[in-house]
Amino acid sequence: MLKIGDQVPAGTLQEFVDVEGGACSIGPNAVDVAAATAGKTIAVFALPGAFTPTCSAQHVPGYIAQAAALKAAGVDEVWCVSVNDVFVMGAWGRDLAAAGKVRMMADGSADFTKATGLTLDLATRGMGLRSQRYSMLLVNGQVKTLNIEAAGKFEVSDANTMLAQAAAL
């Protein structure tokens, strides 16, 4: 399992982009995790699924609300990672008005999540393999903080905890 001091696993996430710009075209875009985290401070939070109750009502909205404060604390980007397809993550981001604040990153086949060792088996609930709820602060691709939630909890991976950790670096 991923731990503080580790390099973030190599891999590719997918992001749906609504507005063309920079190196991103409209539609699904591959994001190489190692390249995208190099030389940056990234706040990553992962959750079990798009459009699920806690994720939609608290987890993502908290990071959207704290996006400016996180940037002021030295965070270059905020990423939301979930084992969902890129179209679902894009729709969820539009629904929550995340554009420009939180990058909605799809891990459709759970390859990145498996590489972190932070999987969650929700097959008995009809959701298959998902990600545990957690957050981490990456500096140049290295894990500086890692907050893993206990099963069914939302206490340590929230935006306020991440903000305090980013401000302390």
PDB file of N, CA and C in Angstrom, residues 65-103:
ATOM      1  N   ALA A  65     -14.945  24.470  -2.752  1.00  0.00           N
ATOM      2  CA  ALA A  65     -15.032  25.661  -1.895  1.00  0.00           C
ATOM      3  C   ALA A  65     -13.654  26.125  -1.415  1.00  0.00           C
ATOM      4  N   GLN A  66     -12.725  25.197  -1.209  1.00  0.00           N
ATOM      5  CA  GLN A  66     -11.403  25.538  -0.671  1.00  0.00           C
ATOM      6  C   GLN A  66     -10.327  25.660  -1.755  1.00  0.00           C
ATOM      7  N   ALA A  67     -10.714  25.593  -3.020  1.00  0.00           N
ATOM      8  CA  ALA A  67      -9.728  25.611  -4.105  1.00  0.00           C
ATOM      9  C   ALA A  67      -8.822  26.839  -4.048  1.00  0.00           C
ATOM     10  N   ALA A  68      -9.372  28.007  -3.862  1.00  0.00           N
ATOM     11  CA  ALA A  68      -8.559  29.230  -3.818  1.00  0.00           C
ATOM     12  C   ALA A  68      -7.636  29.221  -2.602  1.00  0.00           C
ATOM     13  N   ALA A  69      -8.114  28.780  -1.471  1.00  0.00           N
ATOM     14  CA  ALA A  69      -7.289  28.717  -0.262  1.00  0.00           C
ATOM     15  C   ALA A  69      -6.165  27.700  -0.424  1.00  0.00           C
ATOM     16  N   LEU A  70      -6.449  26.577  -1.073  1.00  0.00           N
ATOM     17  CA  LEU A  70      -5.416  25.576  -1.326  1.00  0.00           C
ATOM     18  C   LEU A  70      -4.331  26.151  -2.243  1.00  0.00           C
ATOM     19  N   LYS A  71      -4.734  26.885  -3.268  1.00  0.00           N
ATOM     20  CA  LYS A  71      -3.753  27.516  -4.166  1.00  0.00           C
ATOM     21  C   LYS A  71      -2.914  28.535  -3.398  1.00  0.00           C
ATOM     22  N   ALA A  72      -3.557  29.295  -2.516  1.00  0.00           N
ATOM     23  CA  ALA A  72      -2.827  30.274  -1.709  1.00  0.00           C
ATOM     24  C   ALA A  72      -1.832  29.589  -0.769  1.00  0.00           C
ATOM     25  N   ALA A  73      -2.106  28.348  -0.405  1.00  0.00           N
ATOM     26  CA  ALA A  73      -1.210  27.577   0.467  1.00  0.00           C
ATOM     27  C   ALA A  73      -0.122  26.850  -0.321  1.00  0.00           C
ATOM     28  N   GLY A  74      -0.075  27.058  -1.641  1.00  0.00           N
ATOM     29  CA  GLY A  74       0.987  26.475  -2.447  1.00  0.00           C
ATOM     30  C   GLY A  74       0.613  25.273  -3.279  1.00  0.00           C
ATOM     31  N   VAL A  75      -0.661  24.916  -3.292  1.00  0.00           N
ATOM     32  CA  VAL A  75      -1.109  23.778  -4.099  1.00  0.00           C
ATOM     33  C   VAL A  75      -1.336  24.259  -5.528  1.00  0.00           C
ATOM     34  N   ASP A  76      -0.696  23.602  -6.482  1.00  0.00           N
ATOM     35  CA  ASP A  76      -0.840  23.991  -7.889  1.00  0.00           C
ATOM     36  C   ASP A  76      -2.148  23.500  -8.494  1.00  0.00           C
ATOM     37  N   GLU A  77      -2.545  22.268  -8.144  1.00  0.00           N
ATOM     38  CA  GLU A  77      -3.765  21.677  -8.698  1.00  0.00           C
ATOM     39  C   GLU A  77      -4.423  20.790  -7.657  1.00  0.00           C
ATOM     40  N   VAL A  78      -5.738  20.614  -7.809  1.00  0.00           N
ATOM     41  CA  VAL A  78      -6.508  19.692  -6.979  1.00  0.00           C
ATOM     42  C   VAL A  78      -7.117  18.659  -7.907  1.00  0.00           C
ATOM     43  N   TRP A  79      -6.912  17.384  -7.595  1.00  0.00           N
ATOM     44  CA  TRP A  79      -7.438  16.286  -8.404  1.00  0.00           C
ATOM     45  C   TRP A  79      -8.407  15.447  -7.592  1.00  0.00           C
ATOM     46  N   CYS A  80      -9.524  15.117  -8.201  1.00  0.00           N
ATOM     47  CA  CYS A  80     -10.470  14.136  -7.666  1.00  0.00           C
ATOM     48  C   CYS A  80     -10.322  12.876  -8.514  1.00  0.00           C
ATOM     49  N   VAL A  81      -9.994  11.747  -7.870  1.00  0.00           N
ATOM     50  CA  VAL A  81      -9.807  10.481  -8.580  1.00  0.00           C
ATOM     51  C   VAL A  81     -10.896   9.510  -8.157  1.00  0.00           C
ATOM     52  N   SER A  82     -11.526   8.883  -9.147  1.00  0.00           N
ATOM     53  CA  SER A  82     -12.542   7.878  -8.863  1.00  0.00           C
ATOM     54  C   SER A  82     -12.526   6.801  -9.935  1.00  0.00           C
ATOM     55  N   VAL A  83     -12.888   5.597  -9.530  1.00  0.00           N
ATOM     56  CA  VAL A  83     -12.981   4.485 -10.476  1.00  0.00           C
ATOM     57  C   VAL A  83     -14.341   4.598 -11.172  1.00  0.00           C
ATOM     58  N   ASN A  84     -14.371   5.472 -12.143  1.00  0.00           N
ATOM     59  CA  ASN A  84     -15.524   5.715 -13.008  1.00  0.00           C
ATOM     60  C   ASN A  84     -14.969   6.013 -14.391  1.00  0.00           C
ATOM     61  N   ASP A  85     -15.827   5.953 -15.410  1.00  0.00           N
ATOM     62  CA  ASP A  85     -15.319   6.287 -16.734  1.00  0.00           C
ATOM     63  C   ASP A  85     -15.226   7.796 -16.898  1.00  0.00           C
ATOM     64  N   VAL A  86     -14.465   8.212 -17.889  1.00  0.00           N
ATOM     65  CA  VAL A  86     -14.166   9.622 -18.095  1.00  0.00           C
ATOM     66  C   VAL A  86     -15.426  10.445 -18.396  1.00  0.00           C
ATOM     67  N   PHE A  87     -16.412   9.840 -19.041  1.00  0.00           N
ATOM     68  CA  PHE A  87     -17.643  10.582 -19.364  1.00  0.00           C
ATOM     69  C   PHE A  87     -18.463  10.860 -18.109  1.00  0.00           C
ATOM     70  N   VAL A  88     -18.507   9.896 -17.208  1.00  0.00           N
ATOM     71  CA  VAL A  88     -19.204  10.080 -15.927  1.00  0.00           C
ATOM     72  C   VAL A  88     -18.492  11.152 -15.101  1.00  0.00           C
ATOM     73  N   MET A  89     -17.165  11.074 -15.035  1.00  0.00           N
ATOM     74  CA  MET A  89     -16.422  12.073 -14.261  1.00  0.00           C
ATOM     75  C   MET A  89     -16.594  13.468 -14.860  1.00  0.00           C
ATOM     76  N   GLY A  90     -16.625  13.556 -16.193  1.00  0.00           N
ATOM     77  CA  GLY A  90     -16.853  14.847 -16.842  1.00  0.00           C
ATOM     78  C   GLY A  90     -18.227  15.407 -16.515  1.00  0.00           C
ATOM     79  N   ALA A  91     -19.245  14.559 -16.576  1.00  0.00           N
ATOM     80  CA  ALA A  91     -20.609  14.995 -16.258  1.00  0.00           C
ATOM     81  C   ALA A  91     -20.729  15.410 -14.799  1.00  0.00           C
ATOM     82  N   TRP A  92     -20.077  14.667 -13.927  1.00  0.00           N
ATOM     83  CA  TRP A  92     -20.121  14.987 -12.496  1.00  0.00           C
ATOM     84  C   TRP A  92     -19.450  16.329 -12.230  1.00  0.00           C
ATOM     85  N   GLY A  93     -18.309  16.557 -12.882  1.00  0.00           N
ATOM     86  CA  GLY A  93     -17.625  17.835 -12.735  1.00  0.00           C
ATOM     87  C   GLY A  93     -18.475  19.001 -13.212  1.00  0.00           C
ATOM     88  N   ARG A  94     -19.170  18.820 -14.340  1.00  0.00           N
ATOM     89  CA  ARG A  94     -20.078  19.868 -14.828  1.00  0.00           C
ATOM     90  C   ARG A  94     -21.211  20.102 -13.838  1.00  0.00           C
ATOM     91  N   ASP A  95     -21.780  19.024 -13.315  1.00  0.00           N
ATOM     92  CA  ASP A  95     -22.887  19.112 -12.368  1.00  0.00           C
ATOM     93  C   ASP A  95     -22.489  19.884 -11.101  1.00  0.00           C
ATOM     94  N   LEU A  96     -21.244  19.700 -10.668  1.00  0.00           N
ATOM     95  CA  LEU A  96     -20.774  20.343  -9.436  1.00  0.00           C
ATOM     96  C   LEU A  96     -20.021  21.651  -9.684  1.00  0.00           C
ATOM     97  N   ALA A  97     -19.921  22.079 -10.946  1.00  0.00           N
ATOM     98  CA  ALA A  97     -19.201  23.309 -11.320  1.00  0.00           C
ATOM     99  C   ALA A  97     -17.758  23.271 -10.826  1.00  0.00           C
ATOM    100  N   ALA A  98     -17.065  22.166 -11.120  1.00  0.00           N
ATOM    101  CA  ALA A  98     -15.692  21.967 -10.665  1.00  0.00           C
ATOM    102  C   ALA A  98     -14.647  22.600 -11.580  1.00  0.00           C
ATOM    103  N   ALA A  99     -15.026  22.994 -12.789  1.00  0.00           N
ATOM    104  CA  ALA A  99     -14.066  23.509 -13.780  1.00  0.00           C
ATOM    105  C   ALA A  99     -13.231  24.649 -13.210  1.00  0.00           C
ATOM    106  N   GLY A 100     -11.917  24.542 -13.409  1.00  0.00           N
ATOM    107  CA  GLY A 100     -11.008  25.572 -12.937  1.00  0.00           C
ATOM    108  C   GLY A 100     -10.661  25.456 -11.463  1.00  0.00           C
ATOM    109  N   LYS A 101     -11.291  24.513 -10.769  1.00  0.00           N
ATOM    110  CA  LYS A 101     -11.047  24.351  -9.331  1.00  0.00           C
ATOM    111  C   LYS A 101     -10.541  22.955  -9.001  1.00  0.00           C
ATOM    112  N   VAL A 102     -11.246  21.940  -9.493  1.00  0.00           N
ATOM    113  CA  VAL A 102     -10.893  20.546  -9.229  1.00  0.00           C
ATOM    114  C   VAL A 102     -10.878  19.801 -10.555  1.00  0.00           C
ATOM    115  N   ARG A 103      -9.782  19.115 -10.835  1.00  0.00           N
ATOM    116  CA  ARG A 103      -9.692  18.284 -12.037  1.00  0.00           C
ATOM    117  C   ARG A 103     -10.318  16.932 -11.716  1.00  0.00           C
TER     118      ARG A 103
END
